[in-house]
Short mmCIF file of C-alpha atoms in Angstrom, two decimals:
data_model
loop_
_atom_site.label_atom_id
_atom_site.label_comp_id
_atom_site.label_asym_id
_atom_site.label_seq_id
_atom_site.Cartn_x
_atom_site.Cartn_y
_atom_site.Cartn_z
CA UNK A 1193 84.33 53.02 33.16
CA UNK A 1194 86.26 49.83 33.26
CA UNK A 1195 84.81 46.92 35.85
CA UNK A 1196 86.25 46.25 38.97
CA UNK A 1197 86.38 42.29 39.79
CA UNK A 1198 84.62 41.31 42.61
CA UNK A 1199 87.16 39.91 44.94
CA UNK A 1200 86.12 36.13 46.47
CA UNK A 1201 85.17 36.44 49.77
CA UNK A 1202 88.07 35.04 52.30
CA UNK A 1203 85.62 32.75 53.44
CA UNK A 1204 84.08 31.44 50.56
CA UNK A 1205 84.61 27.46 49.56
CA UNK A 1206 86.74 26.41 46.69
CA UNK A 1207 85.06 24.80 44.37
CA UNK A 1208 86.72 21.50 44.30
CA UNK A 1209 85.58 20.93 48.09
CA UNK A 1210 81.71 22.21 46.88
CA UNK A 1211 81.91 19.27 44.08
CA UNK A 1212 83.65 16.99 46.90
CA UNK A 1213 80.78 17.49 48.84
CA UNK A 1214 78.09 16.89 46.38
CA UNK A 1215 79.24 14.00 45.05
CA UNK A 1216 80.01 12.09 48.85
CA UNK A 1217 76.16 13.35 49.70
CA UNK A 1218 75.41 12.16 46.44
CA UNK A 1219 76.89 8.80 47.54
CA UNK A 1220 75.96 8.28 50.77
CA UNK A 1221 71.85 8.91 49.27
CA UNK A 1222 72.35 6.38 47.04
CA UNK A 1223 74.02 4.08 49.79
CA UNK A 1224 71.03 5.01 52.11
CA UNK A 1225 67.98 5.03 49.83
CA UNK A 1226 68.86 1.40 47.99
CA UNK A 1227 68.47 -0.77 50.25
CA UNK A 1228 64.86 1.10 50.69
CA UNK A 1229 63.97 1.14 46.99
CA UNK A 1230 64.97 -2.87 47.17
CA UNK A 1231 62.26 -2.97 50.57
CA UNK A 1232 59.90 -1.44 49.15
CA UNK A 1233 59.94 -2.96 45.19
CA UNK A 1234 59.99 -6.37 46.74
CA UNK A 1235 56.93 -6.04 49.25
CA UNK A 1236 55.03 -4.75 45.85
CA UNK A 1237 55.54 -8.22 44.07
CA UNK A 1238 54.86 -11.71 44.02
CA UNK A 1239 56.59 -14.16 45.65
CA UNK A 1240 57.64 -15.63 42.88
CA UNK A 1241 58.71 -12.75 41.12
CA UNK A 1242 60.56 -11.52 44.36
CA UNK A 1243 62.16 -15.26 44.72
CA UNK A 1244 63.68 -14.62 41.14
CA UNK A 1245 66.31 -12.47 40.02
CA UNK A 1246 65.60 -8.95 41.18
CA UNK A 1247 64.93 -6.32 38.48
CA UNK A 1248 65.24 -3.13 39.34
CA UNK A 1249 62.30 -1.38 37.42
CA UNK A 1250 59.25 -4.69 38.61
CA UNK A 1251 56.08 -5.43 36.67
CA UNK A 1252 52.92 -6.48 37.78
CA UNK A 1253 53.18 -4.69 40.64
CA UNK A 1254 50.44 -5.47 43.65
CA UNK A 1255 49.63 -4.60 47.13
CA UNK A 1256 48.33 -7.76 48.19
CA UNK A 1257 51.75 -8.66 50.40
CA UNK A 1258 50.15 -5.74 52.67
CA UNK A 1259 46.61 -6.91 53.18
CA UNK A 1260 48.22 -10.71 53.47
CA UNK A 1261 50.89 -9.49 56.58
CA UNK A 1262 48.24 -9.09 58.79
CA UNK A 1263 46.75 -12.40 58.22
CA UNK A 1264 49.36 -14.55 57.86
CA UNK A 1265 51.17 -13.57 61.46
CA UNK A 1266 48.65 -11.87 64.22
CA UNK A 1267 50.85 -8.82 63.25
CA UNK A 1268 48.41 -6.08 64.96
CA UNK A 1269 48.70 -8.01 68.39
CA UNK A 1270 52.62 -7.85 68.13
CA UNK A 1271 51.98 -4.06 67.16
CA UNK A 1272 49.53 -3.47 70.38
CA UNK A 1273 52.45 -5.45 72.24
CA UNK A 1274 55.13 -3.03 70.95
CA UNK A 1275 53.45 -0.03 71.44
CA UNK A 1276 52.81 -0.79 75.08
CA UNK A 1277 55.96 -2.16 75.93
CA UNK A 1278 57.74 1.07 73.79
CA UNK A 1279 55.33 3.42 75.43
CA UNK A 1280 55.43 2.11 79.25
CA UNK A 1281 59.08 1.95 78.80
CA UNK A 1282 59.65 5.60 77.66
CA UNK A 1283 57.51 6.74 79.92
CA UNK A 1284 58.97 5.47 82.90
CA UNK A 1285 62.28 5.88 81.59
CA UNK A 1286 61.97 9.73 81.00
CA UNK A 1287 60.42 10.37 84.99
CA UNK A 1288 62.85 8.58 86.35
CA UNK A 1289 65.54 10.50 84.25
CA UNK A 1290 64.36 13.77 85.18
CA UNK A 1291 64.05 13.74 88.59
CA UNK A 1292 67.46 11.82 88.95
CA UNK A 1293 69.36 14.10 86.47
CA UNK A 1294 67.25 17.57 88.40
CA UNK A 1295 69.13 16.15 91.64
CA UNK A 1296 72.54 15.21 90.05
CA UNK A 1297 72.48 18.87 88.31
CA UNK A 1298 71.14 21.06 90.94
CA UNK A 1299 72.45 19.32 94.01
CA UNK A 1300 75.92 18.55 95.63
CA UNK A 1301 76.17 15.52 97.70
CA UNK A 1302 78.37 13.02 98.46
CA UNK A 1303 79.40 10.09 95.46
CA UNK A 1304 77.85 13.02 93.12
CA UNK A 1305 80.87 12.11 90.58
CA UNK A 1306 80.79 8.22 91.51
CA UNK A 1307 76.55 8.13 90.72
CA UNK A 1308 77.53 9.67 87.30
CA UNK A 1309 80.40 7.91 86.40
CA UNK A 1310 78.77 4.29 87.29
CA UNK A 1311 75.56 5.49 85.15
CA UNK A 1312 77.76 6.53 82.02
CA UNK A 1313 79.89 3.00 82.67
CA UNK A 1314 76.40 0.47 82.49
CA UNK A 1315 76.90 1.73 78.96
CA UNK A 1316 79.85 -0.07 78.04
CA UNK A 1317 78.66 -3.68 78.54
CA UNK A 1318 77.07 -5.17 75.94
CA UNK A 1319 73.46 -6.08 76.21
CA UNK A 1320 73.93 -9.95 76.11
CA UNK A 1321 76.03 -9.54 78.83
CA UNK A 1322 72.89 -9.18 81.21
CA UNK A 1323 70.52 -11.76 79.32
CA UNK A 1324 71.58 -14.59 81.63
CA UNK A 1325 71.32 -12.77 84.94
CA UNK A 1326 67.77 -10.71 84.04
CA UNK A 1327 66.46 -14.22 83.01
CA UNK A 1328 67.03 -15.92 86.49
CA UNK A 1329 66.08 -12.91 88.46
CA UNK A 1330 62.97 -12.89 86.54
CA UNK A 1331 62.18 -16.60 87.06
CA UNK A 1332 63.70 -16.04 90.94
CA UNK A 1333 60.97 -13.41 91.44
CA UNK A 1334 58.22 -15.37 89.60
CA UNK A 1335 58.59 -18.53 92.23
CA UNK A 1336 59.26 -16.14 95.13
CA UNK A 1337 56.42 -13.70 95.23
CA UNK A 1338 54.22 -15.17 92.23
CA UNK A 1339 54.66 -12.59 90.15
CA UNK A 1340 55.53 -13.38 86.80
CA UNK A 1341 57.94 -11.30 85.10
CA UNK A 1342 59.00 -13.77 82.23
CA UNK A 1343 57.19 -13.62 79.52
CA UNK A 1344 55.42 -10.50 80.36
CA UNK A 1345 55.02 -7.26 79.47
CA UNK A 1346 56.03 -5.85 82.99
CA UNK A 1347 59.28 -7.84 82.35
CA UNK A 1348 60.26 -6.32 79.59
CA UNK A 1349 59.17 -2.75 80.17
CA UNK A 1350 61.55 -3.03 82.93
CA UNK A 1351 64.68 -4.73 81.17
CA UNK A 1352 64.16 -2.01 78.15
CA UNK A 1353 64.31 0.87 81.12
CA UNK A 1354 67.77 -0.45 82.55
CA UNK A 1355 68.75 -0.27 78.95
CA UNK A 1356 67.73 3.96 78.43
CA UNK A 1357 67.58 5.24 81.76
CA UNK A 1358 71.55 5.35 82.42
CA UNK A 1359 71.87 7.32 78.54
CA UNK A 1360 68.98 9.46 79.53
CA UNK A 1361 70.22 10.58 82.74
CA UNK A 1362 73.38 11.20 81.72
CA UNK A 1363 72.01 12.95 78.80
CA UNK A 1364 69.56 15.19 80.78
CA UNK A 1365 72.27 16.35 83.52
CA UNK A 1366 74.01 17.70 81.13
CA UNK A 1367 71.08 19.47 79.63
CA UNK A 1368 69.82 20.69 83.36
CA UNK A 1369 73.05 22.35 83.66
CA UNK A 1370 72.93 24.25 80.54
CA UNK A 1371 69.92 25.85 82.33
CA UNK A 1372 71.00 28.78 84.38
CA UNK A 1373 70.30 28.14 87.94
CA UNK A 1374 68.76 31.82 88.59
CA UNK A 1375 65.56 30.67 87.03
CA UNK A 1376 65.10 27.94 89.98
CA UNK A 1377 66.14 30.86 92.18
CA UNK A 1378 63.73 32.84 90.77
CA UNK A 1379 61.04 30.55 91.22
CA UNK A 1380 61.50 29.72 94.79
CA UNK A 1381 61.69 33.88 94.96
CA UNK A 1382 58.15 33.60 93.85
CA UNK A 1383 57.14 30.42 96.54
CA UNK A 1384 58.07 27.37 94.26
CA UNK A 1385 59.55 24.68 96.12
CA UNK A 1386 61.91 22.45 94.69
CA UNK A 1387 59.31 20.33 92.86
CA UNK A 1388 57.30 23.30 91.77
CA UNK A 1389 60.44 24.97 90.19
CA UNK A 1390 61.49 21.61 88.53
CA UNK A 1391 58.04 21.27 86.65
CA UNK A 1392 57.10 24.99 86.47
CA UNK A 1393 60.61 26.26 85.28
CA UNK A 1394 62.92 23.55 84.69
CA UNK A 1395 60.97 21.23 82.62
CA UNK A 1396 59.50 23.61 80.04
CA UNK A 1397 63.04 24.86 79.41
CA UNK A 1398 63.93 21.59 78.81
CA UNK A 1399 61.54 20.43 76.54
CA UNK A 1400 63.95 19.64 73.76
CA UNK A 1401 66.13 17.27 76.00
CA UNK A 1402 63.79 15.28 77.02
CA UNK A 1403 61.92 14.98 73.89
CA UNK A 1404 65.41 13.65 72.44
CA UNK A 1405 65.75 11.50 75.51
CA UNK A 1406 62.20 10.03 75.01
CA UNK A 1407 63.07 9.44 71.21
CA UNK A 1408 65.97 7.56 72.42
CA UNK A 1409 64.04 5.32 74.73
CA UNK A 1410 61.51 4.65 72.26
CA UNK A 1411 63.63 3.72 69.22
CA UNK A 1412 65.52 1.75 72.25
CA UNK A 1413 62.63 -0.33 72.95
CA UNK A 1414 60.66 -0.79 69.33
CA UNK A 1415 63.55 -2.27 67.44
CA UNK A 1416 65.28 -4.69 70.20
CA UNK A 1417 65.26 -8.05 69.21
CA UNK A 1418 67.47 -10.17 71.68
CA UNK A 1419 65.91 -9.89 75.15
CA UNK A 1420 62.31 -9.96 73.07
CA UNK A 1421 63.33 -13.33 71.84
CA UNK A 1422 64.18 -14.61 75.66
CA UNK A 1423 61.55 -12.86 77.29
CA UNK A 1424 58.34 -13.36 75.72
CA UNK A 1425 56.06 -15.99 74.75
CA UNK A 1426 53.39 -16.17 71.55
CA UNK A 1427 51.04 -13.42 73.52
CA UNK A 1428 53.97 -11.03 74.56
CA UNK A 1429 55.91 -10.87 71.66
CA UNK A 1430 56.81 -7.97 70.02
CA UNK A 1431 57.05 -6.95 66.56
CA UNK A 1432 60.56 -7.55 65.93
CA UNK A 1433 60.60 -11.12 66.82
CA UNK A 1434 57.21 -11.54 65.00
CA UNK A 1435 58.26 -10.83 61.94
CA UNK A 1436 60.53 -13.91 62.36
CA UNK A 1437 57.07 -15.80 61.61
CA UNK A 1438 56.95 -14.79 57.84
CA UNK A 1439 59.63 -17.83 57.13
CA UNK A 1440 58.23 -21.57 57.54
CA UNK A 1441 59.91 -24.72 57.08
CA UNK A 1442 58.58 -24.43 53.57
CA UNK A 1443 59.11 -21.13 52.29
CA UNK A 1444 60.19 -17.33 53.32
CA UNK A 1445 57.31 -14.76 52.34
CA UNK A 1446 60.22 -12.36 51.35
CA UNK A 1447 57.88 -10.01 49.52
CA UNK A 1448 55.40 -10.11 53.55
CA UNK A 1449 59.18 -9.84 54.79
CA UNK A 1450 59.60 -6.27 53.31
CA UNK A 1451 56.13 -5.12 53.68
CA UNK A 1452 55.87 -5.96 57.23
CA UNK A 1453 59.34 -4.11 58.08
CA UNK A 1454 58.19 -0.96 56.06
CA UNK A 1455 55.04 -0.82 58.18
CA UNK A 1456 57.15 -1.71 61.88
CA UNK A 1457 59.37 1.26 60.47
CA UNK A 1458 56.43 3.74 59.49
CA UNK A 1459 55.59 4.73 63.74
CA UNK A 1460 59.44 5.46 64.01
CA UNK A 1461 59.98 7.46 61.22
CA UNK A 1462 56.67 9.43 61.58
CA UNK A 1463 58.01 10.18 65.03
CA UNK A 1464 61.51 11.23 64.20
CA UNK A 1465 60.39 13.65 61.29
CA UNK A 1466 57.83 15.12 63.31
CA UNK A 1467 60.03 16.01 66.62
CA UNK A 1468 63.45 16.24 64.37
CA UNK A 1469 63.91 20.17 65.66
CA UNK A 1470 63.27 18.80 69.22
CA UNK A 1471 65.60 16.47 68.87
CA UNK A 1472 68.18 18.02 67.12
CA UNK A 1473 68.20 21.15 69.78
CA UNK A 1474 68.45 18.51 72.51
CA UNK A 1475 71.43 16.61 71.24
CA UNK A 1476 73.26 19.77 70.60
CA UNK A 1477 72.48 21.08 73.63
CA UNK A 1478 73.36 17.94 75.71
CA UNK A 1479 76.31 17.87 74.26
CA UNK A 1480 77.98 20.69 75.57
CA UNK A 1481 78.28 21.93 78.98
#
């Protein structure tokens, strides 16, 4: 009985555009995981071997750049001070976001449209932009009321929030509406009031959003280096101007260098891999309305 042939399916992929595809993945890996390979080879050498030419398979390697980070820089203070600062920020930066975005979303008022529009807009500016004015309000406040906002960790919890809550807002309302309003109805149905249908019904459903929204604040806040720089002294700072301390008039400690910014980068990446559904679910659904 002679064979039929099977007949490609009208959707299948040609295989030139499969190969195209592996090989610009293949590419963009190797573009991505170099510079990681060169991070992480470095921070297991010497200094001298690191200040030499760099060889791409080392010898002699060692792990004595990552007991010396923490002792030649108070690294785990700048860590305490970036998790606080990171944490606080987020924090604050995802209750104010939901209960701005539940009122933008479920609500009709007037300058609805103008609240949104100016929100979405602060995003336009760039950060340095503000430096100047945040400093002297800071230092206005401090001889006004005494309360001292440079150098702090209060200031810079609240400069890192003006920099996520207008993206998380904006974010979130469009997350709240993808939410279908009968399940508020429902609750109130049931005697919810607005705040007991907005954490009861609301929230839960939302779960994804706001976990991508607190991502977003968090990465926001751990890796800033500008306003750190202004804004804190040698018992504020944070970990990204700290690491600044591993080059002396005399030398860099390239190999510390690499194994400090491979530990800063371990809390982020732990946290991305472990909520990546979360956040991947909340982007998408963000995204459309």
């Amino acid at each position: 009985m002679p064979r039929i042939p099977v007949q490609p399916s009208p959707m299948a992929q040609p295989k030139s555009f499969l190969w195209t595809r592996r090989v610009v993945l293949t590419l963009l890996l190797l573009f991505v995981l170099t510079p990681v390979y060169v991070m992480l080879s470095s921070s297991l050498k010497n200094l001298q071997d690191v200040q030499g030419s760099f060889k791409w398979i080392p010898h002699g390697l060692t792990f004595r750049p990552y007991v010396d980070i923490w002792k030649t820089v108070p690294l785990a203070h700048y860590f305490v001070n970036s998790l606080i600062v990171s944490v606080s920020a987020t924090v604050f930066s995802v209750v104010v976001a939901i209960f701005a975005a539940y009122g933008v979303s479920r609500y009709r008022f007037a300058g609805r449209k103008v609240f949104t529009v100016t929100v979405l807009s602060t995003q336009m500016f760039p950060g340095i932009l503000f430096l100047l004015p945040l400093y002297l309000i800071f230092v206005n406040i401090g001889n006004s009321t005494g309360i001292t906002l440079n150098g702090s960790r209060l200031g810079l919890i609240i400069t890192y929030l003006t920099f996520s809550l207008p993206f998380s807002i904006w974010m979130l309302v469009g997350y709240f509406d993808s939410i279908p309003r009968d399940l508020d109805e429902a609750a109130k149905v049931d005697g919810c009031g607005p705040f007991g249908a907005l954490f009861r019904v609301v929230v839960p459903a939302a779960i994804p959003g706001i976990v991508a929204v607190s991502v977003y604040a968090f990465m926001t806040a751990w890796g800033e280096v500008l306003f750190a720089s202004v804004m804190t002294n040698s018992s504020t700072r944070t970990l990204a101007v700290g690491l600044r301390e591993y080059a002396t008039q005399n030398d860099v400690y390239w190999n510390q260098v690499m194994a400090a910014s491979l530990v800063v980068s371990v809390p982020v990446v732990a946290g991305f891999l472990l909520l990546q559904r979360y956040l991947v679910a909340g982007l998408t659904a963000g995204a459309v309305k």
